[in-house]
PDB file of C-alpha atoms in Angstrom:
ATOM      1  CA  UNK A  12     -45.057  23.524 -13.393  1.00  0.00           C
ATOM      2  CA  UNK A  13     -42.259  23.412 -15.995  1.00  0.00           C
ATOM      3  CA  UNK A  14     -39.693  24.654 -13.431  1.00  0.00           C
ATOM      4  CA  UNK A  15     -40.814  21.979 -10.975  1.00  0.00           C
ATOM      5  CA  UNK A  16     -40.366  19.293 -13.667  1.00  0.00           C
ATOM      6  CA  UNK A  17     -36.854  20.535 -14.484  1.00  0.00           C
ATOM      7  CA  UNK A  18     -35.738  20.458 -10.827  1.00  0.00           C
ATOM      8  CA  UNK A  19     -37.356  17.065 -10.193  1.00  0.00           C
ATOM      9  CA  UNK A  20     -34.741  14.503  -9.135  1.00  0.00           C
ATOM     10  CA  UNK A  21     -34.716  11.034 -10.760  1.00  0.00           C
ATOM     11  CA  UNK A  22     -35.091   9.400  -7.338  1.00  0.00           C
ATOM     12  CA  UNK A  23     -38.506  11.092  -6.905  1.00  0.00           C
ATOM     13  CA  UNK A  24     -39.900   9.550 -10.148  1.00  0.00           C
ATOM     14  CA  UNK A  25     -41.607   6.180  -9.626  1.00  0.00           C
ATOM     15  CA  UNK A  26     -41.850   5.156 -13.286  1.00  0.00           C
ATOM     16  CA  UNK A  27     -38.642   3.305 -14.232  1.00  0.00           C
ATOM     17  CA  UNK A  28     -38.520   4.395 -17.899  1.00  0.00           C
ATOM     18  CA  UNK A  29     -39.142   8.077 -17.107  1.00  0.00           C
ATOM     19  CA  UNK A  30     -36.623   7.947 -14.256  1.00  0.00           C
ATOM     20  CA  UNK A  31     -33.870   6.511 -16.472  1.00  0.00           C
ATOM     21  CA  UNK A  32     -34.674   9.070 -19.213  1.00  0.00           C
ATOM     22  CA  UNK A  33     -34.408  11.997 -16.742  1.00  0.00           C
ATOM     23  CA  UNK A  34     -31.165  10.547 -15.313  1.00  0.00           C
ATOM     24  CA  UNK A  35     -29.661  10.203 -18.818  1.00  0.00           C
ATOM     25  CA  UNK A  36     -30.680  13.801 -19.639  1.00  0.00           C
ATOM     26  CA  UNK A  37     -29.073  15.171 -16.460  1.00  0.00           C
ATOM     27  CA  UNK A  38     -25.909  13.133 -17.114  1.00  0.00           C
ATOM     28  CA  UNK A  39     -25.696  14.519 -20.662  1.00  0.00           C
ATOM     29  CA  UNK A  40     -26.147  18.100 -19.405  1.00  0.00           C
ATOM     30  CA  UNK A  41     -23.324  17.646 -16.886  1.00  0.00           C
ATOM     31  CA  UNK A  42     -21.064  16.249 -19.611  1.00  0.00           C
ATOM     32  CA  UNK A  43     -21.771  19.226 -21.901  1.00  0.00           C
ATOM     33  CA  UNK A  44     -21.067  21.711 -19.064  1.00  0.00           C
ATOM     34  CA  UNK A  45     -17.830  19.918 -18.188  1.00  0.00           C
ATOM     35  CA  UNK A  46     -16.707  20.055 -21.835  1.00  0.00           C
ATOM     36  CA  UNK A  47     -17.515  23.792 -22.028  1.00  0.00           C
ATOM     37  CA  UNK A  48     -15.468  24.497 -18.891  1.00  0.00           C
ATOM     38  CA  UNK A  49     -12.520  22.480 -20.245  1.00  0.00           C
ATOM     39  CA  UNK A  50     -12.615  24.401 -23.565  1.00  0.00           C
ATOM     40  CA  UNK A  51     -12.786  27.756 -21.743  1.00  0.00           C
ATOM     41  CA  UNK A  52      -9.806  26.778 -19.555  1.00  0.00           C
ATOM     42  CA  UNK A  53      -7.766  25.699 -22.606  1.00  0.00           C
ATOM     43  CA  UNK A  54      -8.562  29.010 -24.336  1.00  0.00           C
ATOM     44  CA  UNK A  55      -7.430  30.981 -21.242  1.00  0.00           C
ATOM     45  CA  UNK A  56      -4.163  29.001 -21.070  1.00  0.00           C
ATOM     46  CA  UNK A  57      -3.501  29.547 -24.798  1.00  0.00           C
ATOM     47  CA  UNK A  58      -4.186  33.287 -24.472  1.00  0.00           C
ATOM     48  CA  UNK A  59      -1.862  33.560 -21.463  1.00  0.00           C
ATOM     49  CA  UNK A  60       0.949  31.767 -23.343  1.00  0.00           C
ATOM     50  CA  UNK A  61       0.558  34.096 -26.344  1.00  0.00           C
ATOM     51  CA  UNK A  62       0.769  37.159 -24.081  1.00  0.00           C
ATOM     52  CA  UNK A  63       3.738  35.675 -22.220  1.00  0.00           C
ATOM     53  CA  UNK A  64       1.863  35.484 -18.939  1.00  0.00           C
ATOM     54  CA  UNK A  65       1.537  32.637 -16.465  1.00  0.00           C
ATOM     55  CA  UNK A  66      -1.486  30.397 -17.139  1.00  0.00           C
ATOM     56  CA  UNK A  67      -4.228  30.415 -14.455  1.00  0.00           C
ATOM     57  CA  UNK A  68      -3.641  27.813 -11.701  1.00  0.00           C
ATOM     58  CA  UNK A  69      -5.548  24.562 -12.110  1.00  0.00           C
ATOM     59  CA  UNK A  70      -8.034  23.601  -9.417  1.00  0.00           C
ATOM     60  CA  UNK A  71      -7.101  20.551  -7.369  1.00  0.00           C
ATOM     61  CA  UNK A  72      -9.849  17.904  -7.497  1.00  0.00           C
ATOM     62  CA  UNK A  73     -11.591  17.063  -4.232  1.00  0.00           C
ATOM     63  CA  UNK A  74     -10.742  13.541  -3.090  1.00  0.00           C
ATOM     64  CA  UNK A  75     -11.395  11.592   0.107  1.00  0.00           C
ATOM     65  CA  UNK A  76      -7.665  11.837   0.923  1.00  0.00           C
ATOM     66  CA  UNK A  77      -7.326  15.636   0.691  1.00  0.00           C
ATOM     67  CA  UNK A  78     -10.645  16.251   2.476  1.00  0.00           C
ATOM     68  CA  UNK A  79      -9.904  13.869   5.371  1.00  0.00           C
ATOM     69  CA  UNK A  80     -10.918  14.842   8.899  1.00  0.00           C
ATOM     70  CA  UNK A  81      -8.286  16.730  10.903  1.00  0.00           C
ATOM     71  CA  UNK A  82      -6.254  14.422  13.120  1.00  0.00           C
ATOM     72  CA  UNK A  83      -4.126  15.738  16.004  1.00  0.00           C
ATOM     73  CA  UNK A  84      -1.879  12.647  15.889  1.00  0.00           C
ATOM     74  CA  UNK A  85      -0.519  13.379  12.374  1.00  0.00           C
ATOM     75  CA  UNK A  86       3.301  13.408  12.631  1.00  0.00           C
ATOM     76  CA  UNK A  87       5.165  16.639  11.872  1.00  0.00           C
ATOM     77  CA  UNK A  88       8.769  16.830  10.615  1.00  0.00           C
ATOM     78  CA  UNK A  89       9.825  19.011  13.601  1.00  0.00           C
ATOM     79  CA  UNK A  90       8.275  16.742  16.278  1.00  0.00           C
ATOM     80  CA  UNK A  91      11.160  16.282  18.751  1.00  0.00           C
ATOM     81  CA  UNK A  92       9.090  14.061  21.056  1.00  0.00           C
ATOM     82  CA  UNK A  93       8.509  11.593  18.181  1.00  0.00           C
ATOM     83  CA  UNK A  94      12.232  11.355  17.334  1.00  0.00           C
ATOM     84  CA  UNK A  95      13.115  10.931  21.017  1.00  0.00           C
ATOM     85  CA  UNK A  96      10.558   8.093  21.232  1.00  0.00           C
ATOM     86  CA  UNK A  97      12.082   6.439  18.137  1.00  0.00           C
ATOM     87  CA  UNK A  98      15.455   6.134  19.911  1.00  0.00           C
ATOM     88  CA  UNK A  99      13.897   4.343  22.875  1.00  0.00           C
ATOM     89  CA  UNK A 100      11.222   2.128  21.272  1.00  0.00           C
ATOM     90  CA  UNK A 101      11.257  -1.667  20.762  1.00  0.00           C
ATOM     91  CA  UNK A 102      12.529  -1.485  17.150  1.00  0.00           C
ATOM     92  CA  UNK A 103      15.527   0.845  17.695  1.00  0.00           C
ATOM     93  CA  UNK A 104      18.132  -1.956  17.986  1.00  0.00           C
ATOM     94  CA  UNK A 105      17.131  -3.444  14.584  1.00  0.00           C
ATOM     95  CA  UNK A 106      16.672  -0.094  12.828  1.00  0.00           C
ATOM     96  CA  UNK A 107      20.019   1.215  14.124  1.00  0.00           C
ATOM     97  CA  UNK A 108      21.617  -1.975  12.698  1.00  0.00           C
ATOM     98  CA  UNK A 109      22.794  -3.109  16.140  1.00  0.00           C
ATOM     99  CA  UNK A 110      21.345  -6.566  15.369  1.00  0.00           C
ATOM    100  CA  UNK A 111      20.293  -8.363  12.179  1.00  0.00           C
ATOM    101  CA  UNK A 112      16.546  -9.067  11.795  1.00  0.00           C
ATOM    102  CA  UNK A 113      15.707 -12.761  12.116  1.00  0.00           C
ATOM    103  CA  UNK A 114      12.077 -13.731  11.434  1.00  0.00           C
ATOM    104  CA  UNK A 115      10.249 -16.924  12.423  1.00  0.00           C
ATOM    105  CA  UNK A 116       7.246 -17.752  10.219  1.00  0.00           C
ATOM    106  CA  UNK A 117       4.625 -20.248  11.376  1.00  0.00           C
ATOM    107  CA  UNK A 118       0.947 -21.040  10.821  1.00  0.00           C
ATOM    108  CA  UNK A 119      -2.220 -21.479  12.839  1.00  0.00           C
ATOM    109  CA  UNK A 120      -3.038 -25.022  13.974  1.00  0.00           C
ATOM    110  CA  UNK A 121      -5.347 -25.613  11.000  1.00  0.00           C
ATOM    111  CA  UNK A 122      -3.367 -25.284   7.796  1.00  0.00           C
ATOM    112  CA  UNK A 123      -4.853 -24.515   4.376  1.00  0.00           C
ATOM    113  CA  UNK A 124      -4.353 -25.412   0.728  1.00  0.00           C
ATOM    114  CA  UNK A 125      -2.899 -22.003  -0.271  1.00  0.00           C
ATOM    115  CA  UNK A 126      -1.117 -21.468   3.085  1.00  0.00           C
ATOM    116  CA  UNK A 127       2.151 -23.336   2.255  1.00  0.00           C
ATOM    117  CA  UNK A 128       2.462 -21.573  -1.132  1.00  0.00           C
ATOM    118  CA  UNK A 129       1.929 -18.176   0.556  1.00  0.00           C
ATOM    119  CA  UNK A 130       4.586 -18.991   3.184  1.00  0.00           C
ATOM    120  CA  UNK A 131       7.033 -20.010   0.416  1.00  0.00           C
ATOM    121  CA  UNK A 132       6.439 -16.610  -1.234  1.00  0.00           C
ATOM    122  CA  UNK A 133       6.941 -14.805   2.110  1.00  0.00           C
ATOM    123  CA  UNK A 134      10.237 -16.654   2.684  1.00  0.00           C
ATOM    124  CA  UNK A 135      11.517 -15.355  -0.670  1.00  0.00           C
ATOM    125  CA  UNK A 136      10.422 -11.765   0.183  1.00  0.00           C
ATOM    126  CA  UNK A 137      11.801 -11.443   3.743  1.00  0.00           C
ATOM    127  CA  UNK A 138      15.567 -12.096   4.079  1.00  0.00           C
ATOM    128  CA  UNK A 139      16.733 -14.270   6.996  1.00  0.00           C
ATOM    129  CA  UNK A 140      13.217 -15.717   7.514  1.00  0.00           C
ATOM    130  CA  UNK A 141      12.780 -19.301   8.760  1.00  0.00           C
ATOM    131  CA  UNK A 142       9.674 -21.489   8.648  1.00  0.00           C
ATOM    132  CA  UNK A 143       8.768 -23.736  11.600  1.00  0.00           C
ATOM    133  CA  UNK A 144       5.783 -26.083  11.637  1.00  0.00           C
ATOM    134  CA  UNK A 145       3.217 -25.147  14.281  1.00  0.00           C
ATOM    135  CA  UNK A 146       2.202 -28.632  15.379  1.00  0.00           C
ATOM    136  CA  UNK A 147       0.271 -28.614  18.673  1.00  0.00           C
ATOM    137  CA  UNK A 148       2.440 -25.970  20.375  1.00  0.00           C
ATOM    138  CA  UNK A 149       0.820 -23.017  22.108  1.00  0.00           C
ATOM    139  CA  UNK A 150       1.758 -19.594  20.695  1.00  0.00           C
ATOM    140  CA  UNK A 151       3.188 -18.425  24.047  1.00  0.00           C
ATOM    141  CA  UNK A 152       5.614 -21.372  24.023  1.00  0.00           C
ATOM    142  CA  UNK A 153       6.640 -20.507  20.442  1.00  0.00           C
ATOM    143  CA  UNK A 154       7.332 -16.903  21.608  1.00  0.00           C
ATOM    144  CA  UNK A 155       9.576 -18.221  24.437  1.00  0.00           C
ATOM    145  CA  UNK A 156      11.404 -20.543  22.015  1.00  0.00           C
ATOM    146  CA  UNK A 157      11.926 -17.682  19.509  1.00  0.00           C
ATOM    147  CA  UNK A 158      13.357 -15.431  22.255  1.00  0.00           C
ATOM    148  CA  UNK A 159      15.908 -18.119  23.223  1.00  0.00           C
ATOM    149  CA  UNK A 160      16.925 -18.586  19.570  1.00  0.00           C
ATOM    150  CA  UNK A 161      17.451 -14.777  19.113  1.00  0.00           C
ATOM    151  CA  UNK A 162      14.603 -14.200  16.663  1.00  0.00           C
ATOM    152  CA  UNK A 163      13.567 -10.531  16.358  1.00  0.00           C
ATOM    153  CA  UNK A 164      10.014 -11.132  15.002  1.00  0.00           C
ATOM    154  CA  UNK A 165       7.346 -13.813  14.566  1.00  0.00           C
ATOM    155  CA  UNK A 166       4.796 -13.898  11.724  1.00  0.00           C
ATOM    156  CA  UNK A 167       1.797 -16.192  12.196  1.00  0.00           C
ATOM    157  CA  UNK A 168      -0.286 -16.900   9.065  1.00  0.00           C
ATOM    158  CA  UNK A 169      -3.854 -17.538  10.201  1.00  0.00           C
ATOM    159  CA  UNK A 170      -6.202 -19.514   7.952  1.00  0.00           C
ATOM    160  CA  UNK A 171      -9.972 -19.849   7.765  1.00  0.00           C
ATOM    161  CA  UNK A 172     -11.902 -22.146   5.393  1.00  0.00           C
ATOM    162  CA  UNK A 173      -8.614 -23.270   3.813  1.00  0.00           C
ATOM    163  CA  UNK A 174      -7.656 -19.702   2.913  1.00  0.00           C
ATOM    164  CA  UNK A 175      -5.090 -17.362   4.621  1.00  0.00           C
ATOM    165  CA  UNK A 176      -7.187 -14.560   6.140  1.00  0.00           C
ATOM    166  CA  UNK A 177      -5.030 -12.884   8.827  1.00  0.00           C
ATOM    167  CA  UNK A 178      -1.426 -12.104   9.807  1.00  0.00           C
ATOM    168  CA  UNK A 179      -0.131 -11.780  13.361  1.00  0.00           C
ATOM    169  CA  UNK A 180       3.191  -9.890  13.575  1.00  0.00           C
ATOM    170  CA  UNK A 181       4.937 -10.140  16.980  1.00  0.00           C
ATOM    171  CA  UNK A 182       7.996  -8.034  17.766  1.00  0.00           C
ATOM    172  CA  UNK A 183      10.566  -9.702  20.042  1.00  0.00           C
ATOM    173  CA  UNK A 184      11.530  -9.631  22.853  1.00  0.00           C
ATOM    174  CA  UNK A 185       9.188  -6.875  24.143  1.00  0.00           C
ATOM    175  CA  UNK A 186       6.462  -6.605  21.477  1.00  0.00           C
ATOM    176  CA  UNK A 187       4.278  -5.024  20.188  1.00  0.00           C
ATOM    177  CA  UNK A 188       1.823  -7.457  18.560  1.00  0.00           C
ATOM    178  CA  UNK A 189      -0.117  -6.356  15.475  1.00  0.00           C
ATOM    179  CA  UNK A 190      -3.122  -8.259  14.141  1.00  0.00           C
ATOM    180  CA  UNK A 191      -3.887  -7.632  10.448  1.00  0.00           C
ATOM    181  CA  UNK A 192      -6.793  -8.819   8.326  1.00  0.00           C
ATOM    182  CA  UNK A 193      -5.442 -10.334   5.075  1.00  0.00           C
ATOM    183  CA  UNK A 194      -7.429 -10.049   1.846  1.00  0.00           C
ATOM    184  CA  UNK A 195      -7.104 -10.106  -1.972  1.00  0.00           C
ATOM    185  CA  UNK A 196      -4.186 -12.556  -1.894  1.00  0.00           C
ATOM    186  CA  UNK A 197      -2.617 -13.340  -5.277  1.00  0.00           C
ATOM    187  CA  UNK A 198       0.263 -15.829  -5.184  1.00  0.00           C
ATOM    188  CA  UNK A 199       3.363 -15.489  -7.356  1.00  0.00           C
ATOM    189  CA  UNK A 200       2.404 -18.411  -9.594  1.00  0.00           C
ATOM    190  CA  UNK A 201      -0.962 -16.714 -10.378  1.00  0.00           C
ATOM    191  CA  UNK A 202       0.594 -13.398 -11.514  1.00  0.00           C
ATOM    192  CA  UNK A 203       0.960 -13.217 -15.276  1.00  0.00           C
ATOM    193  CA  UNK A 204       4.555 -12.715 -16.562  1.00  0.00           C
ATOM    194  CA  UNK A 205       5.903 -12.613 -12.996  1.00  0.00           C
ATOM    195  CA  UNK A 206       9.603 -12.305 -12.269  1.00  0.00           C
ATOM    196  CA  UNK A 207      11.670 -14.524  -9.952  1.00  0.00           C
ATOM    197  CA  UNK A 208      13.361 -12.574  -7.132  1.00  0.00           C
ATOM    198  CA  UNK A 209      17.053 -12.976  -6.371  1.00  0.00           C
ATOM    199  CA  UNK A 210      18.555 -13.503  -2.901  1.00  0.00           C
ATOM    200  CA  UNK A 211      19.698  -9.828  -2.710  1.00  0.00           C
ATOM    201  CA  UNK A 212      18.402  -7.775   0.219  1.00  0.00           C
ATOM    202  CA  UNK A 213      15.471  -5.650  -1.014  1.00  0.00           C
ATOM    203  CA  UNK A 214      14.839  -1.920  -0.851  1.00  0.00           C
ATOM    204  CA  UNK A 215      11.849  -1.101   1.376  1.00  0.00           C
ATOM    205  CA  UNK A 216       9.279   1.598   0.521  1.00  0.00           C
ATOM    206  CA  UNK A 217       6.789   2.634   3.233  1.00  0.00           C
ATOM    207  CA  UNK A 218       4.296   5.144   1.899  1.00  0.00           C
ATOM    208  CA  UNK A 219       1.677   7.361   3.570  1.00  0.00           C
ATOM    209  CA  UNK A 220       2.011   6.248   7.225  1.00  0.00           C
ATOM    210  CA  UNK A 221       1.307   9.739   8.592  1.00  0.00           C
ATOM    211  CA  UNK A 222      -0.213   9.432  12.100  1.00  0.00           C
ATOM    212  CA  UNK A 223       1.450   8.328  15.360  1.00  0.00           C
ATOM    213  CA  UNK A 224      -0.246   4.916  15.040  1.00  0.00           C
ATOM    214  CA  UNK A 225       0.757   4.677  11.355  1.00  0.00           C
ATOM    215  CA  UNK A 226       4.340   5.607  12.246  1.00  0.00           C
ATOM    216  CA  UNK A 227       4.444   2.812  14.848  1.00  0.00           C
ATOM    217  CA  UNK A 228       2.986   0.235  12.446  1.00  0.00           C
ATOM    218  CA  UNK A 229       5.450   1.383   9.777  1.00  0.00           C
ATOM    219  CA  UNK A 230       8.399   0.869  12.145  1.00  0.00           C
ATOM    220  CA  UNK A 231       7.081  -2.609  13.045  1.00  0.00           C
ATOM    221  CA  UNK A 232       7.006  -3.543   9.322  1.00  0.00           C
ATOM    222  CA  UNK A 233      10.429  -1.927   8.826  1.00  0.00           C
ATOM    223  CA  UNK A 234      11.936  -4.072  11.604  1.00  0.00           C
ATOM    224  CA  UNK A 235      11.207  -7.238   9.547  1.00  0.00           C
ATOM    225  CA  UNK A 236      13.731  -6.211   6.862  1.00  0.00           C
ATOM    226  CA  UNK A 237      17.502  -5.514   6.944  1.00  0.00           C
ATOM    227  CA  UNK A 238      18.418  -1.824   6.836  1.00  0.00           C
ATOM    228  CA  UNK A 239      21.246  -2.195   4.280  1.00  0.00           C
ATOM    229  CA  UNK A 240      19.606  -2.990   0.895  1.00  0.00           C
ATOM    230  CA  UNK A 241      21.699  -4.418  -1.929  1.00  0.00           C
ATOM    231  CA  UNK A 242      20.943  -2.141  -4.900  1.00  0.00           C
ATOM    232  CA  UNK A 243      22.599  -4.565  -7.323  1.00  0.00           C
ATOM    233  CA  UNK A 244      19.582  -6.901  -6.941  1.00  0.00           C
ATOM    234  CA  UNK A 245      17.110  -4.144  -8.050  1.00  0.00           C
ATOM    235  CA  UNK A 246      14.412  -5.531  -5.719  1.00  0.00           C
ATOM    236  CA  UNK A 247      11.735  -3.285  -4.190  1.00  0.00           C
ATOM    237  CA  UNK A 248       9.218  -4.237  -1.490  1.00  0.00           C
ATOM    238  CA  UNK A 249       6.399  -1.684  -1.102  1.00  0.00           C
ATOM    239  CA  UNK A 250       3.854  -1.173   1.675  1.00  0.00           C
ATOM    240  CA  UNK A 251       1.490   1.560   0.474  1.00  0.00           C
ATOM    241  CA  UNK A 252      -1.122   2.828   2.938  1.00  0.00           C
ATOM    242  CA  UNK A 253      -4.294   4.288   1.411  1.00  0.00           C
ATOM    243  CA  UNK A 254      -7.466   4.860   3.460  1.00  0.00           C
ATOM    244  CA  UNK A 255      -6.119   2.510   6.191  1.00  0.00           C
ATOM    245  CA  UNK A 256      -5.618  -0.359   3.724  1.00  0.00           C
ATOM    246  CA  UNK A 257      -1.963  -1.405   3.392  1.00  0.00           C
ATOM    247  CA  UNK A 258      -1.231  -2.654  -0.141  1.00  0.00           C
ATOM    248  CA  UNK A 259       1.782  -4.959  -0.486  1.00  0.00           C
ATOM    249  CA  UNK A 260       3.716  -5.251  -3.766  1.00  0.00           C
ATOM    250  CA  UNK A 261       7.049  -6.854  -4.672  1.00  0.00           C
ATOM    251  CA  UNK A 262       8.854  -5.729  -7.856  1.00  0.00           C
ATOM    252  CA  UNK A 263      12.117  -5.851  -9.729  1.00  0.00           C
ATOM    253  CA  UNK A 264      13.081  -2.765 -11.695  1.00  0.00           C
ATOM    254  CA  UNK A 265      14.978  -3.087 -14.954  1.00  0.00           C
ATOM    255  CA  UNK A 266      16.852  -0.350 -16.854  1.00  0.00           C
ATOM    256  CA  UNK A 267      16.645  -0.670 -20.637  1.00  0.00           C
ATOM    257  CA  UNK A 268      18.293   1.365 -23.369  1.00  0.00           C
ATOM    258  CA  UNK A 269      15.793   2.189 -26.076  1.00  0.00           C
ATOM    259  CA  UNK A 270      16.513   3.863 -29.405  1.00  0.00           C
ATOM    260  CA  UNK A 271      14.493   7.048 -29.861  1.00  0.00           C
ATOM    261  CA  UNK A 272      13.030   7.978 -33.259  1.00  0.00           C
ATOM    262  CA  UNK A 273      15.408   9.853 -35.575  1.00  0.00           C
ATOM    263  CA  UNK A 274      14.162  13.378 -36.439  1.00  0.00           C
ATOM    264  CA  UNK A 275      13.643  13.864 -40.193  1.00  0.00           C
ATOM    265  CA  UNK A 276      15.739  16.477 -42.017  1.00  0.00           C
ATOM    266  CA  UNK A 277      13.988  19.513 -43.509  1.00  0.00           C
ATOM    267  CA  UNK A 278      15.226  18.815 -47.046  1.00  0.00           C
ATOM    268  CA  UNK A 279      12.966  16.988 -49.505  1.00  0.00           C
ATOM    269  CA  UNK A 280      13.380  13.272 -48.959  1.00  0.00           C
ATOM    270  CA  UNK A 281      16.972  13.673 -47.734  1.00  0.00           C
ATOM    271  CA  UNK A 282      18.306  11.841 -44.686  1.00  0.00           C
ATOM    272  CA  UNK A 283      21.364  12.755 -42.680  1.00  0.00           C
ATOM    273  CA  UNK A 284      23.921   9.943 -43.021  1.00  0.00           C
ATOM    274  CA  UNK A 285      25.983  11.233 -40.079  1.00  0.00           C
ATOM    275  CA  UNK A 286      23.017  11.383 -37.693  1.00  0.00           C
ATOM    276  CA  UNK A 287      23.229   8.599 -35.122  1.00  0.00           C
ATOM    277  CA  UNK A 288      20.162   7.079 -33.391  1.00  0.00           C
ATOM    278  CA  UNK A 289      19.734   8.490 -29.875  1.00  0.00           C
ATOM    279  CA  UNK A 290      19.529   6.058 -26.948  1.00  0.00           C
ATOM    280  CA  UNK A 291      17.112   6.679 -24.118  1.00  0.00           C
ATOM    281  CA  UNK A 292      17.276   4.814 -20.774  1.00  0.00           C
ATOM    282  CA  UNK A 293      13.849   3.596 -19.629  1.00  0.00           C
ATOM    283  CA  UNK A 294      12.987   1.985 -16.285  1.00  0.00           C
ATOM    284  CA  UNK A 295      10.545  -0.945 -16.352  1.00  0.00           C
ATOM    285  CA  UNK A 296       8.871  -2.753 -13.447  1.00  0.00           C
ATOM    286  CA  UNK A 297       8.336  -6.493 -13.273  1.00  0.00           C
ATOM    287  CA  UNK A 298       6.135  -7.838 -10.481  1.00  0.00           C
ATOM    288  CA  UNK A 299       7.541 -10.767  -8.505  1.00  0.00           C
ATOM    289  CA  UNK A 300       4.634 -11.379  -6.142  1.00  0.00           C
ATOM    290  CA  UNK A 301       2.875 -12.177  -3.941  1.00  0.00           C
ATOM    291  CA  UNK A 302       0.232  -9.446  -3.849  1.00  0.00           C
ATOM    292  CA  UNK A 303      -2.084  -8.830  -0.890  1.00  0.00           C
ATOM    293  CA  UNK A 304      -3.869  -6.194   1.220  1.00  0.00           C
ATOM    294  CA  UNK A 305      -3.656  -5.732   4.993  1.00  0.00           C
ATOM    295  CA  UNK A 306      -5.985  -3.903   7.381  1.00  0.00           C
ATOM    296  CA  UNK A 307      -4.998  -3.302  11.006  1.00  0.00           C
ATOM    297  CA  UNK A 308      -7.406  -4.902  13.490  1.00  0.00           C
ATOM    298  CA  UNK A 309      -5.483  -4.327  16.743  1.00  0.00           C
ATOM    299  CA  UNK A 310      -2.117  -3.312  18.178  1.00  0.00           C
ATOM    300  CA  UNK A 311      -1.186  -4.822  21.536  1.00  0.00           C
ATOM    301  CA  UNK A 312       1.514  -3.884  24.063  1.00  0.00           C
ATOM    302  CA  UNK A 313       4.105  -6.591  24.584  1.00  0.00           C
ATOM    303  CA  UNK A 314       4.041 -10.082  23.085  1.00  0.00           C
ATOM    304  CA  UNK A 315       0.898 -12.099  22.317  1.00  0.00           C
ATOM    305  CA  UNK A 316      -1.438 -12.318  25.344  1.00  0.00           C
ATOM    306  CA  UNK A 317      -5.202 -12.638  24.812  1.00  0.00           C
ATOM    307  CA  UNK A 318      -6.186 -12.594  28.512  1.00  0.00           C
ATOM    308  CA  UNK A 319      -3.987 -10.043  30.285  1.00  0.00           C
ATOM    309  CA  UNK A 320      -2.695  -8.087  27.276  1.00  0.00           C
ATOM    310  CA  UNK A 321      -3.049  -4.295  27.153  1.00  0.00           C
ATOM    311  CA  UNK A 322      -4.127  -2.923  23.766  1.00  0.00           C
ATOM    312  CA  UNK A 323      -2.687   0.285  22.298  1.00  0.00           C
ATOM    313  CA  UNK A 324      -5.383   0.443  19.606  1.00  0.00           C
ATOM    314  CA  UNK A 325      -8.364  -1.722  18.602  1.00  0.00           C
ATOM    315  CA  UNK A 326     -10.584  -1.239  15.563  1.00  0.00           C
ATOM    316  CA  UNK A 327     -14.291  -1.041  16.457  1.00  0.00           C
ATOM    317  CA  UNK A 328     -17.338  -0.860  14.145  1.00  0.00           C
ATOM    318  CA  UNK A 329     -18.411   2.527  15.586  1.00  0.00           C
ATOM    319  CA  UNK A 330     -15.146   4.021  14.275  1.00  0.00           C
ATOM    320  CA  UNK A 331     -16.407   3.595  10.680  1.00  0.00           C
ATOM    321  CA  UNK A 332     -19.091   6.304  10.904  1.00  0.00           C
ATOM    322  CA  UNK A 333     -17.196   8.697   8.595  1.00  0.00           C
ATOM    323  CA  UNK A 334     -15.592   7.893   5.231  1.00  0.00           C
ATOM    324  CA  UNK A 335     -13.091  10.730   5.764  1.00  0.00           C
ATOM    325  CA  UNK A 336     -11.614   9.504   9.054  1.00  0.00           C
ATOM    326  CA  UNK A 337      -8.367   7.553   8.826  1.00  0.00           C
ATOM    327  CA  UNK A 338      -6.171   6.186  11.623  1.00  0.00           C
ATOM    328  CA  UNK A 339      -2.898   5.308   9.848  1.00  0.00           C
TER     329      UNK A 339
END
């Protein structure tokens, strides 16, 4: 009976007080065991250092990222087919610096309260971006107009209930069209101690786009920005992909010289007069904003076409059966 009580899980106990007491006891036991293991590991490392041996290797913690399901479409550095495709895809002319990216930003027909402020922030992030009012024009007509005026991309900010909730990124002249869900938007004015970006062309950081689909989405995002950043401006635009959520951040980095603490001399109360304070260069980040998260809903061949368009990839609810399956 006592063994059965010890192995009894809290979820099997109906009484709330007893259940919480058993849960607290199990939690405490786990904490004690974890502390014991940490002390034993520290003792082994100390012993190895004293003997002049290499300390035992630390175990890597299991995370959702490093236990993700195997994906055949993950890009490899020696994939010749991928590099050959890069030379012939829709973004090659911009990425090879044969033409300068020119972006048209517009809205959906129903504008919102935070929409104009978000567009103002986007205009300061993307160089050579121009805002045009949507009016009553159909999106296909806007695509034709943008092609004639030599725009390389169109960004449509979609709004719902007076709040920006989606982004449509159209590559010109041949596509593709990516539809992203937009969430957790924080405007520049709402970020505490935010910096004001300069007009210098930013450095672009694309992180963790590992699959074929992720590589394609990454190149679409890359085609919005010039490929010759001005390092004097110290501006960084980051698109970080984690678990198929693309986190956008915009920073300025600042180098500061900081005086390090002067080491005390071994003599009693004596200080070295000749010793000069050592300067240490430290890099600091200052967020400029905005801040938002994107999630890919669909990727369509060619420019925007809801009726006859062919989709490369569409997110469906049945794809979310496993927490360890990622597509980007």
